[in-house]
mmCIF file of N, CA and C and ligand atoms in Angstrom:
data_model
loop_
_atom_site.group_PDB
_atom_site.id
_atom_site.type_symbol
_atom_site.label_atom_id
_atom_site.label_comp_id
_atom_site.label_asym_id
_atom_site.label_seq_id
_atom_site.Cartn_x
_atom_site.Cartn_y
_atom_site.Cartn_z
ATOM 1 N N MET A 1397 2.452 -3.510 -12.870
ATOM 2 C CA MET A 1397 3.246 -4.866 -12.492
ATOM 3 C C MET A 1397 4.654 -5.198 -13.578
ATOM 4 N N ALA A 1398 5.412 -5.927 -12.672
ATOM 5 C CA ALA A 1398 6.179 -6.355 -14.487
ATOM 6 C C ALA A 1398 6.125 -7.892 -14.068
ATOM 7 N N ALA A 1399 6.296 -8.679 -15.438
ATOM 8 C CA ALA A 1399 5.916 -10.128 -15.185
ATOM 9 C C ALA A 1399 7.210 -10.309 -14.960
ATOM 10 N N GLN A 1400 7.757 -11.647 -15.075
ATOM 11 C CA GLN A 1400 8.775 -12.646 -15.341
ATOM 12 C C GLN A 1400 8.323 -14.075 -15.623
ATOM 13 N N CYS A 1401 9.190 -13.983 -16.214
ATOM 14 C CA CYS A 1401 8.575 -15.577 -17.715
ATOM 15 C C CYS A 1401 8.744 -16.542 -17.278
ATOM 16 N N ILE A 1402 7.802 -17.090 -16.844
ATOM 17 C CA ILE A 1402 7.716 -18.934 -16.278
ATOM 18 C C ILE A 1402 8.779 -19.574 -16.526
ATOM 19 N N ALA A 1403 9.721 -19.423 -17.685
ATOM 20 C CA ALA A 1403 10.370 -20.665 -18.151
ATOM 21 C C ALA A 1403 12.065 -20.015 -17.851
ATOM 22 N N CYS A 1404 12.333 -18.558 -18.024
ATOM 23 C CA CYS A 1404 13.709 -18.715 -18.348
ATOM 24 C C CYS A 1404 13.635 -17.038 -16.550
ATOM 25 N N GLY A 1405 13.085 -16.842 -16.795
ATOM 26 C CA GLY A 1405 12.955 -15.916 -15.619
ATOM 27 C C GLY A 1405 12.857 -13.856 -15.795
ATOM 28 N N MET A 1406 13.439 -13.970 -16.894
ATOM 29 C CA MET A 1406 13.504 -12.578 -17.653
ATOM 30 C C MET A 1406 12.371 -11.952 -17.404
ATOM 31 N N PRO A 1407 12.748 -10.555 -16.727
ATOM 32 C CA PRO A 1407 11.659 -9.770 -16.565
ATOM 33 C C PRO A 1407 10.807 -9.388 -18.033
ATOM 34 N N MET A 1408 8.976 -9.942 -17.917
ATOM 35 C CA MET A 1408 8.971 -9.120 -18.700
ATOM 36 C C MET A 1408 7.784 -7.492 -19.174
ATOM 37 N N GLU A 1409 8.138 -5.936 -19.467
ATOM 38 C CA GLU A 1409 8.038 -5.029 -18.751
ATOM 39 C C GLU A 1409 7.121 -4.545 -20.559
ATOM 40 N N LYS A 1410 7.543 -4.957 -21.346
ATOM 41 C CA LYS A 1410 7.026 -4.286 -22.486
ATOM 42 C C LYS A 1410 6.424 -5.613 -23.588
ATOM 43 N N ASP A 1411 4.998 -5.099 -24.108
ATOM 44 C CA ASP A 1411 4.229 -6.085 -24.803
ATOM 45 C C ASP A 1411 5.397 -6.710 -25.569
ATOM 46 N N GLU A 1412 6.549 -6.195 -26.498
ATOM 47 C CA GLU A 1412 7.035 -7.369 -27.751
ATOM 48 C C GLU A 1412 8.410 -8.044 -26.244
ATOM 49 N N ASP A 1413 7.904 -7.975 -25.321
ATOM 50 C CA ASP A 1413 8.669 -9.026 -24.158
ATOM 51 C C ASP A 1413 8.242 -10.252 -23.929
ATOM 52 N N PHE A 1414 6.469 -10.445 -24.332
ATOM 53 C CA PHE A 1414 6.096 -11.360 -24.267
ATOM 54 C C PHE A 1414 5.854 -12.085 -25.378
ATOM 55 N N ALA A 1415 5.195 -13.486 -25.138
ATOM 56 C CA ALA A 1415 5.492 -14.325 -26.877
ATOM 57 C C ALA A 1415 4.073 -13.584 -27.499
ATOM 58 N N LEU A 1416 4.929 -13.540 -28.642
ATOM 59 C CA LEU A 1416 3.676 -12.950 -29.082
ATOM 60 C C LEU A 1416 2.985 -11.738 -28.747
ATOM 61 N N ASN A 1417 3.677 -11.087 -28.597
ATOM 62 C CA ASN A 1417 3.777 -9.279 -27.900
ATOM 63 C C ASN A 1417 2.163 -9.867 -27.237
ATOM 64 N N ASP A 1418 1.598 -10.841 -26.126
ATOM 65 C CA ASP A 1418 0.440 -11.203 -26.034
ATOM 66 C C ASP A 1418 1.127 -11.120 -24.191
ATOM 67 N N ARG A 1419 0.403 -10.071 -23.657
ATOM 68 C CA ARG A 1419 1.132 -9.992 -21.850
ATOM 69 C C ARG A 1419 0.015 -10.718 -21.750
ATOM 70 N N SER A 1420 -0.885 -12.268 -21.968
ATOM 71 C CA SER A 1420 -1.333 -12.872 -21.119
ATOM 72 C C SER A 1420 -0.568 -13.995 -21.261
ATOM 73 N N LYS A 1421 0.401 -14.133 -21.471
ATOM 74 C CA LYS A 1421 1.168 -15.444 -21.823
ATOM 75 C C LYS A 1421 2.151 -15.414 -20.587
ATOM 76 N N SER A 1422 2.471 -16.535 -19.767
ATOM 77 C CA SER A 1422 3.301 -16.193 -18.710
ATOM 78 C C SER A 1422 4.688 -16.717 -18.948
ATOM 79 N N TYR A 1423 5.300 -16.483 -20.670
ATOM 80 C CA TYR A 1423 6.499 -16.522 -20.794
ATOM 81 C C TYR A 1423 6.790 -15.623 -21.681
ATOM 82 N N CYS A 1424 8.281 -15.341 -22.006
ATOM 83 C CA CYS A 1424 8.333 -14.324 -22.596
ATOM 84 C C CYS A 1424 8.615 -14.865 -24.069
ATOM 85 N N ARG A 1425 9.212 -13.628 -24.825
ATOM 86 C CA ARG A 1425 9.368 -14.742 -26.581
ATOM 87 C C ARG A 1425 10.897 -15.359 -27.310
ATOM 88 N N TYR A 1426 11.520 -15.369 -25.710
ATOM 89 C CA TYR A 1426 12.781 -15.972 -26.076
ATOM 90 C C TYR A 1426 12.770 -17.288 -25.818
ATOM 91 N N CYS A 1427 11.307 -17.901 -25.046
ATOM 92 C CA CYS A 1427 10.852 -19.015 -24.363
ATOM 93 C C CYS A 1427 9.383 -19.807 -25.721
ATOM 94 N N ALA A 1428 9.484 -19.228 -26.440
ATOM 95 C CA ALA A 1428 8.381 -19.540 -27.468
ATOM 96 C C ALA A 1428 9.056 -19.496 -28.955
ATOM 97 N N ARG A 1429 8.206 -20.489 -29.270
ATOM 98 C CA ARG A 1429 8.285 -21.259 -30.566
ATOM 99 C C ARG A 1429 8.284 -20.563 -31.614
ATOM 100 N N PRO A 1430 7.966 -20.833 -32.522
ATOM 101 C CA PRO A 1430 7.664 -19.737 -34.054
ATOM 102 C C PRO A 1430 5.916 -19.939 -33.760
ATOM 103 N N ASP A 1431 5.581 -20.745 -33.567
ATOM 104 C CA ASP A 1431 3.654 -20.589 -33.318
ATOM 105 C C ASP A 1431 3.315 -19.976 -32.614
ATOM 106 N N GLY A 1432 4.266 -19.529 -31.403
ATOM 107 C CA GLY A 1432 3.424 -19.701 -30.114
ATOM 108 C C GLY A 1432 3.580 -19.519 -29.094
ATOM 109 N N THR A 1433 4.356 -20.887 -28.801
ATOM 110 C CA THR A 1433 3.640 -22.036 -27.921
ATOM 111 C C THR A 1433 5.150 -21.599 -27.139
ATOM 112 N N MET A 1434 4.565 -22.304 -26.132
ATOM 113 C CA MET A 1434 5.948 -22.649 -25.282
ATOM 114 C C MET A 1434 6.751 -23.808 -25.567
ATOM 115 N N GLN A 1435 8.045 -23.610 -25.369
ATOM 116 C CA GLN A 1435 9.440 -24.355 -25.428
ATOM 117 C C GLN A 1435 8.892 -25.404 -24.858
ATOM 118 N N ASN A 1436 9.323 -27.017 -24.914
ATOM 119 C CA ASN A 1436 9.564 -27.700 -24.171
ATOM 120 C C ASN A 1436 10.989 -27.979 -23.202
ATOM 121 N N TYR A 1437 10.846 -28.806 -22.126
ATOM 122 C CA TYR A 1437 12.034 -28.718 -20.871
ATOM 123 C C TYR A 1437 13.865 -28.505 -22.170
ATOM 124 N N ASP A 1438 13.763 -29.226 -23.191
ATOM 125 C CA ASP A 1438 14.774 -29.891 -23.889
ATOM 126 C C ASP A 1438 15.124 -28.735 -24.584
ATOM 127 N N GLU A 1439 13.680 -28.074 -25.081
ATOM 128 C CA GLU A 1439 14.822 -27.428 -26.364
ATOM 129 C C GLU A 1439 14.943 -25.778 -25.307
ATOM 130 N N LYS A 1440 14.538 -25.862 -24.501
ATOM 131 C CA LYS A 1440 14.696 -24.347 -23.524
ATOM 132 C C LYS A 1440 16.694 -25.354 -23.126
ATOM 133 N N LEU A 1441 16.436 -26.121 -22.033
ATOM 134 C CA LEU A 1441 17.915 -26.323 -21.400
ATOM 135 C C LEU A 1441 18.842 -26.436 -23.454
ATOM 136 N N ALA A 1442 18.962 -26.689 -24.212
ATOM 137 C CA ALA A 1442 19.536 -26.728 -25.780
ATOM 138 C C ALA A 1442 19.857 -25.198 -26.324
ATOM 139 N N GLY A 1443 18.714 -24.421 -26.051
ATOM 140 C CA GLY A 1443 18.812 -23.136 -26.206
ATOM 141 C C GLY A 1443 20.006 -22.614 -24.973
ATOM 142 N N MET A 1444 19.548 -22.617 -24.093
ATOM 143 C CA MET A 1444 20.080 -21.868 -22.033
ATOM 144 C C MET A 1444 21.539 -22.533 -22.599
ATOM 145 N N THR A 1445 21.811 -23.288 -23.252
ATOM 146 C CA THR A 1445 23.183 -23.962 -22.954
ATOM 147 C C THR A 1445 24.168 -23.345 -24.475
ATOM 148 N N GLY A 1446 23.525 -23.461 -25.618
ATOM 149 C CA GLY A 1446 24.315 -22.167 -26.148
ATOM 150 C C GLY A 1446 24.434 -20.395 -26.004
ATOM 151 N N PHE A 1447 23.774 -20.615 -25.358
ATOM 152 C CA PHE A 1447 23.503 -19.099 -24.919
ATOM 153 C C PHE A 1447 25.079 -18.896 -23.826
ATOM 154 N N ILE A 1448 24.720 -19.716 -23.086
ATOM 155 C CA ILE A 1448 25.971 -19.773 -21.716
ATOM 156 C C ILE A 1448 27.253 -20.063 -22.737
ATOM 157 N N VAL A 1449 27.436 -20.885 -23.503
ATOM 158 C CA VAL A 1449 28.534 -21.039 -24.673
ATOM 159 C C VAL A 1449 29.082 -19.850 -24.802
ATOM 160 N N ARG A 1450 27.953 -19.224 -25.904
ATOM 161 C CA ARG A 1450 28.841 -18.299 -26.473
ATOM 162 C C ARG A 1450 29.102 -17.246 -26.126
ATOM 163 N N THR A 1451 28.135 -16.937 -24.986
ATOM 164 C CA THR A 1451 28.222 -15.582 -23.824
ATOM 165 C C THR A 1451 29.673 -15.696 -22.803
ATOM 166 N N GLN A 1452 29.561 -16.735 -22.470
ATOM 167 C CA GLN A 1452 31.007 -17.254 -21.416
ATOM 168 C C GLN A 1452 32.143 -17.992 -21.825
ATOM 169 N N GLY A 1453 32.029 -18.478 -22.791
ATOM 170 C CA GLY A 1453 33.149 -19.588 -23.335
ATOM 171 C C GLY A 1453 33.445 -20.448 -22.447
ATOM 172 N N VAL A 1454 32.642 -21.018 -21.625
ATOM 173 C CA VAL A 1454 32.874 -21.747 -20.764
ATOM 174 C C VAL A 1454 32.458 -23.259 -21.577
ATOM 175 N N THR A 1455 33.070 -24.703 -21.393
ATOM 176 C CA THR A 1455 32.557 -25.695 -22.180
ATOM 177 C C THR A 1455 30.731 -26.366 -22.250
ATOM 178 N N GLU A 1456 30.464 -26.861 -23.724
ATOM 179 C CA GLU A 1456 29.251 -27.566 -23.210
ATOM 180 C C GLU A 1456 29.140 -28.021 -21.750
ATOM 181 N N ALA A 1457 29.517 -28.756 -21.398
ATOM 182 C CA ALA A 1457 29.070 -29.689 -20.256
ATOM 183 C C ALA A 1457 28.905 -28.249 -18.526
ATOM 184 N N ALA A 1458 29.458 -27.878 -19.054
ATOM 185 C CA ALA A 1458 30.194 -26.873 -17.591
ATOM 186 C C ALA A 1458 28.325 -26.092 -17.992
ATOM 187 N N ALA A 1459 27.759 -25.810 -19.228
ATOM 188 C CA ALA A 1459 27.195 -24.470 -19.542
ATOM 189 C C ALA A 1459 25.858 -25.303 -19.496
ATOM 190 N N ARG A 1460 25.627 -26.693 -19.777
ATOM 191 C CA ARG A 1460 24.777 -27.582 -19.817
ATOM 192 C C ARG A 1460 24.220 -27.330 -18.206
ATOM 193 N N GLU A 1461 25.044 -27.783 -17.252
ATOM 194 C CA GLU A 1461 25.150 -27.714 -15.725
ATOM 195 C C GLU A 1461 24.428 -26.567 -15.649
ATOM 196 N N ALA A 1462 25.407 -25.655 -16.256
ATOM 197 C CA ALA A 1462 24.461 -24.330 -15.503
ATOM 198 C C ALA A 1462 23.275 -23.970 -15.970
ATOM 199 N N ALA A 1463 22.737 -24.285 -16.926
ATOM 200 C CA ALA A 1463 21.730 -23.971 -17.607
ATOM 201 C C ALA A 1463 20.613 -24.799 -16.636
ATOM 202 N N ARG A 1464 20.855 -26.167 -16.032
ATOM 203 C CA ARG A 1464 20.283 -26.836 -15.785
ATOM 204 C C ARG A 1464 19.569 -26.253 -14.442
ATOM 205 N N THR A 1465 20.647 -25.839 -13.334
ATOM 206 C CA THR A 1465 20.654 -25.241 -11.885
ATOM 207 C C THR A 1465 19.834 -24.007 -12.333
ATOM 208 N N MET A 1466 19.823 -22.879 -13.527
ATOM 209 C CA MET A 1466 19.372 -22.145 -13.719
ATOM 210 C C MET A 1466 17.712 -22.271 -13.730
ATOM 211 N N MET A 1467 17.393 -23.051 -14.427
ATOM 212 C CA MET A 1467 16.012 -23.725 -14.992
ATOM 213 C C MET A 1467 15.592 -24.271 -13.637
ATOM 214 N N ALA A 1468 15.690 -24.712 -12.742
ATOM 215 C CA ALA A 1468 15.457 -25.813 -11.641
ATOM 216 C C ALA A 1468 15.078 -24.664 -10.861
ATOM 217 N N GLY A 1469 15.267 -23.470 -10.479
ATOM 218 C CA GLY A 1469 14.621 -22.635 -9.718
ATOM 219 C C GLY A 1469 13.267 -21.951 -10.130
ATOM 220 N N LEU A 1470 12.714 -22.186 -11.452
ATOM 221 C CA LEU A 1470 12.022 -21.377 -12.242
ATOM 222 C C LEU A 1470 10.419 -22.626 -12.263
ATOM 223 N N PRO A 1471 9.180 -21.578 -11.695
ATOM 224 C CA PRO A 1471 8.021 -22.305 -12.001
ATOM 225 C C PRO A 1471 7.228 -23.404 -13.283
ATOM 226 N N ALA A 1472 8.358 -22.761 -14.651
ATOM 227 C CA ALA A 1472 7.650 -23.428 -15.566
ATOM 228 C C ALA A 1472 8.058 -25.144 -15.489
ATOM 229 N N TRP A 1473 9.133 -25.414 -15.271
ATOM 230 C CA TRP A 1473 9.990 -26.571 -14.290
ATOM 231 C C TRP A 1473 10.107 -27.049 -12.951
ATOM 232 N N ALA A 1474 9.355 -26.572 -12.235
ATOM 233 C CA ALA A 1474 9.346 -27.133 -10.903
ATOM 234 C C ALA A 1474 9.014 -28.800 -10.979
ATOM 235 N N SER A 1475 7.969 -29.168 -11.664
ATOM 236 C CA SER A 1475 8.549 -30.761 -11.715
ATOM 237 C C SER A 1475 9.594 -31.458 -12.006
ATOM 238 N N LYS A 1476 10.369 -30.818 -12.663
ATOM 239 C CA LYS A 1476 11.904 -31.261 -13.234
ATOM 240 C C LYS A 1476 13.230 -31.245 -11.824
ATOM 241 N N LYS A 1477 13.763 -32.269 -11.758
ATOM 242 C CA LYS A 1477 14.986 -32.917 -11.092
ATOM 243 C C LYS A 1477 15.871 -32.824 -11.716
HETATM 244 ZN ZN1 LIG B 1438 11.599 -16.951 -21.017
#
């Protein structure tokens, strides 16, 4: 059964999709810090904002708003509103 990253929603199918290639992790390698722990809300928001700016060519403010909306629907950030 495919897992889904709790922090960004990415489907995780292969071992290398998981943080540290560890299938017991509930988040993906893009949401992990180099030491394997999960990024916090601000780190992930900054990362997603940068990604959206680069891929969609929108302003930083618009990208941040889009990232916030995306993250609001994910289990890792359910307590953040
Ligand atoms: Zn992720």
